[in-house]
Amino acid sequence: MSQKYAIRAISYTYDNYFFTEKPDSITIDEIFDSKEQAQNRLKELLSDTYCKYQAVEQNIQHGETFSSFDIFAGYGSDDVIQKLEDFYEKKTGETLESFEQLLTLPLTDEDMVEFMMVSGINQYDMIALLDEGTDLYAVWINDAQKYFGQIYGQTITPFRAC
């Protein structure tokens, strides 16, 4: 069996901001036979999303902007804030004073992908799928009448056989 890779689409809960620490849903969007194909597609998707947000920052009427995310509204975790400060310092050699400075950086496609992943505003990511021959099990909880790890009644968290 050959290893396959998937691009997952991520949506975040929204309450005045998209809260990146709490994904609302994560679904498989595309499956690839090679890691390189999946990485290239992920780079394309994240770069397109970054450019869309940049364009919207200049033309607010389209809706989603960088400021729609919790991190740019001051609600990011200390860990994410530190990663963004490190990212900015690595790119400029200077200390990050405000998040707006991040949005003025000239970024390559690779930088855009890194920025999206570090900031947690990536609406896509890539995972390696389990081989088709791997045994998976789900645990049914009789008292609760549901599967352990069940999310929204659709997705069951499987357990890998040891």
PDB file of C-alpha atoms in Angstrom:
ATOM      1  CA  MET A   1       0.000   0.000   0.000  1.00  0.00           C
ATOM      2  CA  SER A   2       1.294   3.432  -0.825  1.00  0.00           C
ATOM      3  CA  GLN A   3       1.098   6.379   1.525  1.00  0.00           C
ATOM      4  CA  LYS A   4      -1.597   8.916   0.672  1.00  0.00           C
ATOM      5  CA  TYR A   5      -1.914  12.520   1.807  1.00  0.00           C
ATOM      6  CA  ALA A   6      -4.987  14.640   2.350  1.00  0.00           C
ATOM      7  CA  ILE A   7      -5.704  18.336   2.323  1.00  0.00           C
ATOM      8  CA  ARG A   8      -8.154  19.167   5.084  1.00  0.00           C
ATOM      9  CA  ALA A   9     -10.493  22.160   5.013  1.00  0.00           C
ATOM     10  CA  ILE A  10     -10.850  23.828   8.412  1.00  0.00           C
ATOM     11  CA  SER A  11     -13.633  26.136   9.509  1.00  0.00           C
ATOM     12  CA  TYR A  12     -13.529  28.028  12.777  1.00  0.00           C
ATOM     13  CA  THR A  13     -16.214  28.998  15.236  1.00  0.00           C
ATOM     14  CA  TYR A  14     -17.290  32.599  14.834  1.00  0.00           C
ATOM     15  CA  ASP A  15     -18.421  35.028  17.508  1.00  0.00           C
ATOM     16  CA  ASN A  16     -17.362  38.494  16.314  1.00  0.00           C
ATOM     17  CA  TYR A  17     -14.062  36.796  15.366  1.00  0.00           C
ATOM     18  CA  PHE A  18     -12.986  33.427  13.992  1.00  0.00           C
ATOM     19  CA  PHE A  19     -11.573  31.581  17.007  1.00  0.00           C
ATOM     20  CA  THR A  20      -8.648  29.603  15.642  1.00  0.00           C
ATOM     21  CA  GLU A  21      -8.098  27.602  18.836  1.00  0.00           C
ATOM     22  CA  LYS A  22     -11.492  25.923  18.378  1.00  0.00           C
ATOM     23  CA  PRO A  23     -12.081  24.524  14.879  1.00  0.00           C
ATOM     24  CA  ASP A  24     -15.777  24.154  14.119  1.00  0.00           C
ATOM     25  CA  SER A  25     -15.217  21.400  11.579  1.00  0.00           C
ATOM     26  CA  ILE A  26     -12.378  19.722   9.741  1.00  0.00           C
ATOM     27  CA  THR A  27     -13.152  17.812   6.559  1.00  0.00           C
ATOM     28  CA  ILE A  28     -11.023  16.063   3.949  1.00  0.00           C
ATOM     29  CA  ASP A  29     -11.022  18.245   0.842  1.00  0.00           C
ATOM     30  CA  GLU A  30      -8.626  16.425  -1.522  1.00  0.00           C
ATOM     31  CA  ILE A  31      -6.492  13.253  -1.463  1.00  0.00           C
ATOM     32  CA  PHE A  32      -3.116  12.877  -3.186  1.00  0.00           C
ATOM     33  CA  ASP A  33      -0.839   9.950  -3.966  1.00  0.00           C
ATOM     34  CA  SER A  34       2.342  11.921  -3.309  1.00  0.00           C
ATOM     35  CA  LYS A  35       3.453  14.204  -0.529  1.00  0.00           C
ATOM     36  CA  GLU A  36       4.879  16.674  -3.045  1.00  0.00           C
ATOM     37  CA  GLN A  37       1.526  17.024  -4.845  1.00  0.00           C
ATOM     38  CA  ALA A  38      -0.250  17.604  -1.531  1.00  0.00           C
ATOM     39  CA  GLN A  39       2.340  20.160  -0.378  1.00  0.00           C
ATOM     40  CA  ASN A  40       2.081  22.048  -3.669  1.00  0.00           C
ATOM     41  CA  ARG A  41      -1.710  22.135  -3.444  1.00  0.00           C
ATOM     42  CA  LEU A  42      -1.551  23.276   0.197  1.00  0.00           C
ATOM     43  CA  LYS A  43       0.866  26.056  -0.757  1.00  0.00           C
ATOM     44  CA  GLU A  44      -1.467  27.130  -3.565  1.00  0.00           C
ATOM     45  CA  LEU A  45      -4.550  27.150  -1.321  1.00  0.00           C
ATOM     46  CA  LEU A  46      -2.880  29.050   1.522  1.00  0.00           C
ATOM     47  CA  SER A  47      -1.246  31.562  -0.822  1.00  0.00           C
ATOM     48  CA  ASP A  48      -4.594  32.203  -2.527  1.00  0.00           C
ATOM     49  CA  THR A  49      -6.287  32.651   0.857  1.00  0.00           C
ATOM     50  CA  TYR A  50      -3.546  35.028   2.029  1.00  0.00           C
ATOM     51  CA  CYS A  51      -3.879  37.113  -1.143  1.00  0.00           C
ATOM     52  CA  LYS A  52      -7.673  37.163  -0.767  1.00  0.00           C
ATOM     53  CA  TYR A  53      -7.327  38.515   2.774  1.00  0.00           C
ATOM     54  CA  GLN A  54      -4.767  41.087   1.620  1.00  0.00           C
ATOM     55  CA  ALA A  55      -7.081  42.295  -1.150  1.00  0.00           C
ATOM     56  CA  VAL A  56     -10.002  42.464   1.248  1.00  0.00           C
ATOM     57  CA  GLU A  57      -7.991  44.521   3.729  1.00  0.00           C
ATOM     58  CA  GLN A  58      -7.864  47.137   0.997  1.00  0.00           C
ATOM     59  CA  ASN A  59     -11.536  46.649   0.079  1.00  0.00           C
ATOM     60  CA  ILE A  60     -13.445  45.792   3.280  1.00  0.00           C
ATOM     61  CA  GLN A  61     -16.844  45.267   1.631  1.00  0.00           C
ATOM     62  CA  HIS A  62     -16.002  41.665   0.652  1.00  0.00           C
ATOM     63  CA  GLY A  63     -16.199  40.324   4.219  1.00  0.00           C
ATOM     64  CA  GLU A  64     -13.406  38.177   5.649  1.00  0.00           C
ATOM     65  CA  THR A  65     -10.208  39.992   6.488  1.00  0.00           C
ATOM     66  CA  PHE A  66      -7.199  39.291   8.657  1.00  0.00           C
ATOM     67  CA  SER A  67      -8.951  41.298  11.365  1.00  0.00           C
ATOM     68  CA  SER A  68     -11.740  38.683  11.325  1.00  0.00           C
ATOM     69  CA  PHE A  69      -9.421  36.316  13.224  1.00  0.00           C
ATOM     70  CA  ASP A  70      -8.949  36.276  16.983  1.00  0.00           C
ATOM     71  CA  ILE A  71      -5.172  36.662  16.851  1.00  0.00           C
ATOM     72  CA  PHE A  72      -5.415  40.052  15.100  1.00  0.00           C
ATOM     73  CA  ALA A  73      -8.038  41.218  17.582  1.00  0.00           C
ATOM     74  CA  GLY A  74      -5.731  40.536  20.533  1.00  0.00           C
ATOM     75  CA  TYR A  75      -7.196  37.177  21.556  1.00  0.00           C
ATOM     76  CA  GLY A  76      -4.347  34.923  20.492  1.00  0.00           C
ATOM     77  CA  SER A  77      -2.645  32.547  22.876  1.00  0.00           C
ATOM     78  CA  ASP A  78       0.759  33.476  24.271  1.00  0.00           C
ATOM     79  CA  ASP A  79       2.281  30.621  22.269  1.00  0.00           C
ATOM     80  CA  VAL A  80       0.908  31.909  18.942  1.00  0.00           C
ATOM     81  CA  ILE A  81       1.898  35.487  19.745  1.00  0.00           C
ATOM     82  CA  GLN A  82       5.448  34.350  20.521  1.00  0.00           C
ATOM     83  CA  LYS A  83       5.616  32.397  17.245  1.00  0.00           C
ATOM     84  CA  LEU A  84       4.462  35.452  15.307  1.00  0.00           C
ATOM     85  CA  GLU A  85       7.027  37.651  17.061  1.00  0.00           C
ATOM     86  CA  ASP A  86       9.734  35.114  16.177  1.00  0.00           C
ATOM     87  CA  PHE A  87       8.497  34.938  12.572  1.00  0.00           C
ATOM     88  CA  TYR A  88       8.637  38.733  12.229  1.00  0.00           C
ATOM     89  CA  GLU A  89      12.081  38.963  13.833  1.00  0.00           C
ATOM     90  CA  LYS A  90      13.395  36.206  11.558  1.00  0.00           C
ATOM     91  CA  LYS A  91      12.126  38.053   8.463  1.00  0.00           C
ATOM     92  CA  THR A  92      13.136  41.592   9.436  1.00  0.00           C
ATOM     93  CA  GLY A  93      15.651  41.409  12.279  1.00  0.00           C
ATOM     94  CA  GLU A  94      13.400  43.794  14.201  1.00  0.00           C
ATOM     95  CA  THR A  95      11.018  43.461  17.130  1.00  0.00           C
ATOM     96  CA  LEU A  96       7.305  43.184  16.357  1.00  0.00           C
ATOM     97  CA  GLU A  97       5.450  46.183  17.780  1.00  0.00           C
ATOM     98  CA  SER A  98       1.961  45.514  16.349  1.00  0.00           C
ATOM     99  CA  PHE A  99       0.283  42.802  14.308  1.00  0.00           C
ATOM    100  CA  GLU A 100      -0.322  45.264  11.481  1.00  0.00           C
ATOM    101  CA  GLN A 101       3.423  45.141  10.804  1.00  0.00           C
ATOM    102  CA  LEU A 102       3.019  41.470   9.858  1.00  0.00           C
ATOM    103  CA  LEU A 103       0.607  42.396   7.101  1.00  0.00           C
ATOM    104  CA  THR A 104       3.075  44.724   5.401  1.00  0.00           C
ATOM    105  CA  LEU A 105       5.842  42.136   5.048  1.00  0.00           C
ATOM    106  CA  PRO A 106       6.776  41.163   1.493  1.00  0.00           C
ATOM    107  CA  LEU A 107       6.339  37.375   1.562  1.00  0.00           C
ATOM    108  CA  THR A 108       7.185  34.580  -0.833  1.00  0.00           C
ATOM    109  CA  ASP A 109       4.684  31.736  -1.258  1.00  0.00           C
ATOM    110  CA  GLU A 110       6.664  29.689   1.268  1.00  0.00           C
ATOM    111  CA  ASP A 111       6.611  32.618   3.718  1.00  0.00           C
ATOM    112  CA  MET A 112       2.855  32.999   3.256  1.00  0.00           C
ATOM    113  CA  VAL A 113       2.320  29.326   4.076  1.00  0.00           C
ATOM    114  CA  GLU A 114       4.547  29.614   7.152  1.00  0.00           C
ATOM    115  CA  PHE A 115       2.755  32.790   8.270  1.00  0.00           C
ATOM    116  CA  MET A 116      -0.698  31.210   7.884  1.00  0.00           C
ATOM    117  CA  MET A 117       0.329  28.072   9.798  1.00  0.00           C
ATOM    118  CA  VAL A 118       2.178  29.958  12.565  1.00  0.00           C
ATOM    119  CA  SER A 119      -0.666  32.418  13.100  1.00  0.00           C
ATOM    120  CA  GLY A 120      -3.258  29.641  13.118  1.00  0.00           C
ATOM    121  CA  ILE A 121      -5.415  31.243  10.440  1.00  0.00           C
ATOM    122  CA  ASN A 122      -4.821  28.453   7.951  1.00  0.00           C
ATOM    123  CA  GLN A 123      -8.089  27.202   6.547  1.00  0.00           C
ATOM    124  CA  TYR A 124      -6.297  24.178   5.097  1.00  0.00           C
ATOM    125  CA  ASP A 125      -3.655  21.764   6.291  1.00  0.00           C
ATOM    126  CA  MET A 126      -2.112  18.499   5.153  1.00  0.00           C
ATOM    127  CA  ILE A 127      -2.058  15.130   6.882  1.00  0.00           C
ATOM    128  CA  ALA A 128      -0.723  11.694   6.029  1.00  0.00           C
ATOM    129  CA  LEU A 129      -3.543   9.172   5.825  1.00  0.00           C
ATOM    130  CA  LEU A 130      -3.383   5.769   7.450  1.00  0.00           C
ATOM    131  CA  ASP A 131      -2.624   2.886   5.134  1.00  0.00           C
ATOM    132  CA  GLU A 132      -5.741   1.156   3.869  1.00  0.00           C
ATOM    133  CA  GLY A 133      -4.658  -2.050   5.588  1.00  0.00           C
ATOM    134  CA  THR A 134      -4.553  -0.505   9.086  1.00  0.00           C
ATOM    135  CA  ASP A 135      -7.183  -1.884  11.455  1.00  0.00           C
ATOM    136  CA  LEU A 136      -9.267   0.826  13.086  1.00  0.00           C
ATOM    137  CA  TYR A 137     -11.713   0.533  15.940  1.00  0.00           C
ATOM    138  CA  ALA A 138     -14.388   2.773  17.403  1.00  0.00           C
ATOM    139  CA  VAL A 139     -15.630   2.562  20.993  1.00  0.00           C
ATOM    140  CA  TRP A 140     -19.408   2.595  21.591  1.00  0.00           C
ATOM    141  CA  ILE A 141     -20.524   3.946  24.991  1.00  0.00           C
ATOM    142  CA  ASN A 142     -23.810   2.238  25.904  1.00  0.00           C
ATOM    143  CA  ASP A 143     -24.790   4.658  28.668  1.00  0.00           C
ATOM    144  CA  ALA A 144     -24.273   7.690  26.435  1.00  0.00           C
ATOM    145  CA  GLN A 145     -25.623   5.974  23.298  1.00  0.00           C
ATOM    146  CA  LYS A 146     -22.817   7.393  21.205  1.00  0.00           C
ATOM    147  CA  TYR A 147     -19.313   6.673  20.011  1.00  0.00           C
ATOM    148  CA  PHE A 148     -16.350   7.827  22.083  1.00  0.00           C
ATOM    149  CA  GLY A 149     -14.799  10.851  20.346  1.00  0.00           C
ATOM    150  CA  GLN A 150     -17.879  11.492  18.240  1.00  0.00           C
ATOM    151  CA  ILE A 151     -18.112  15.010  16.846  1.00  0.00           C
ATOM    152  CA  TYR A 152     -21.468  16.478  15.750  1.00  0.00           C
ATOM    153  CA  GLY A 153     -22.902  13.008  15.195  1.00  0.00           C
ATOM    154  CA  GLN A 154     -20.948  12.454  11.972  1.00  0.00           C
ATOM    155  CA  THR A 155     -17.248  11.964  12.538  1.00  0.00           C
ATOM    156  CA  ILE A 156     -16.003   9.127  14.715  1.00  0.00           C
ATOM    157  CA  THR A 157     -12.494   9.287  16.118  1.00  0.00           C
ATOM    158  CA  PRO A 158     -10.918   5.906  15.286  1.00  0.00           C
ATOM    159  CA  PHE A 159      -8.299   4.099  17.345  1.00  0.00           C
ATOM    160  CA  ARG A 160      -5.359   2.422  15.655  1.00  0.00           C
ATOM    161  CA  ALA A 161      -4.856  -1.246  16.429  1.00  0.00           C
ATOM    162  CA  CYS A 162      -1.713  -1.906  18.480  1.00  0.00           C
TER     163      CYS A 162
END
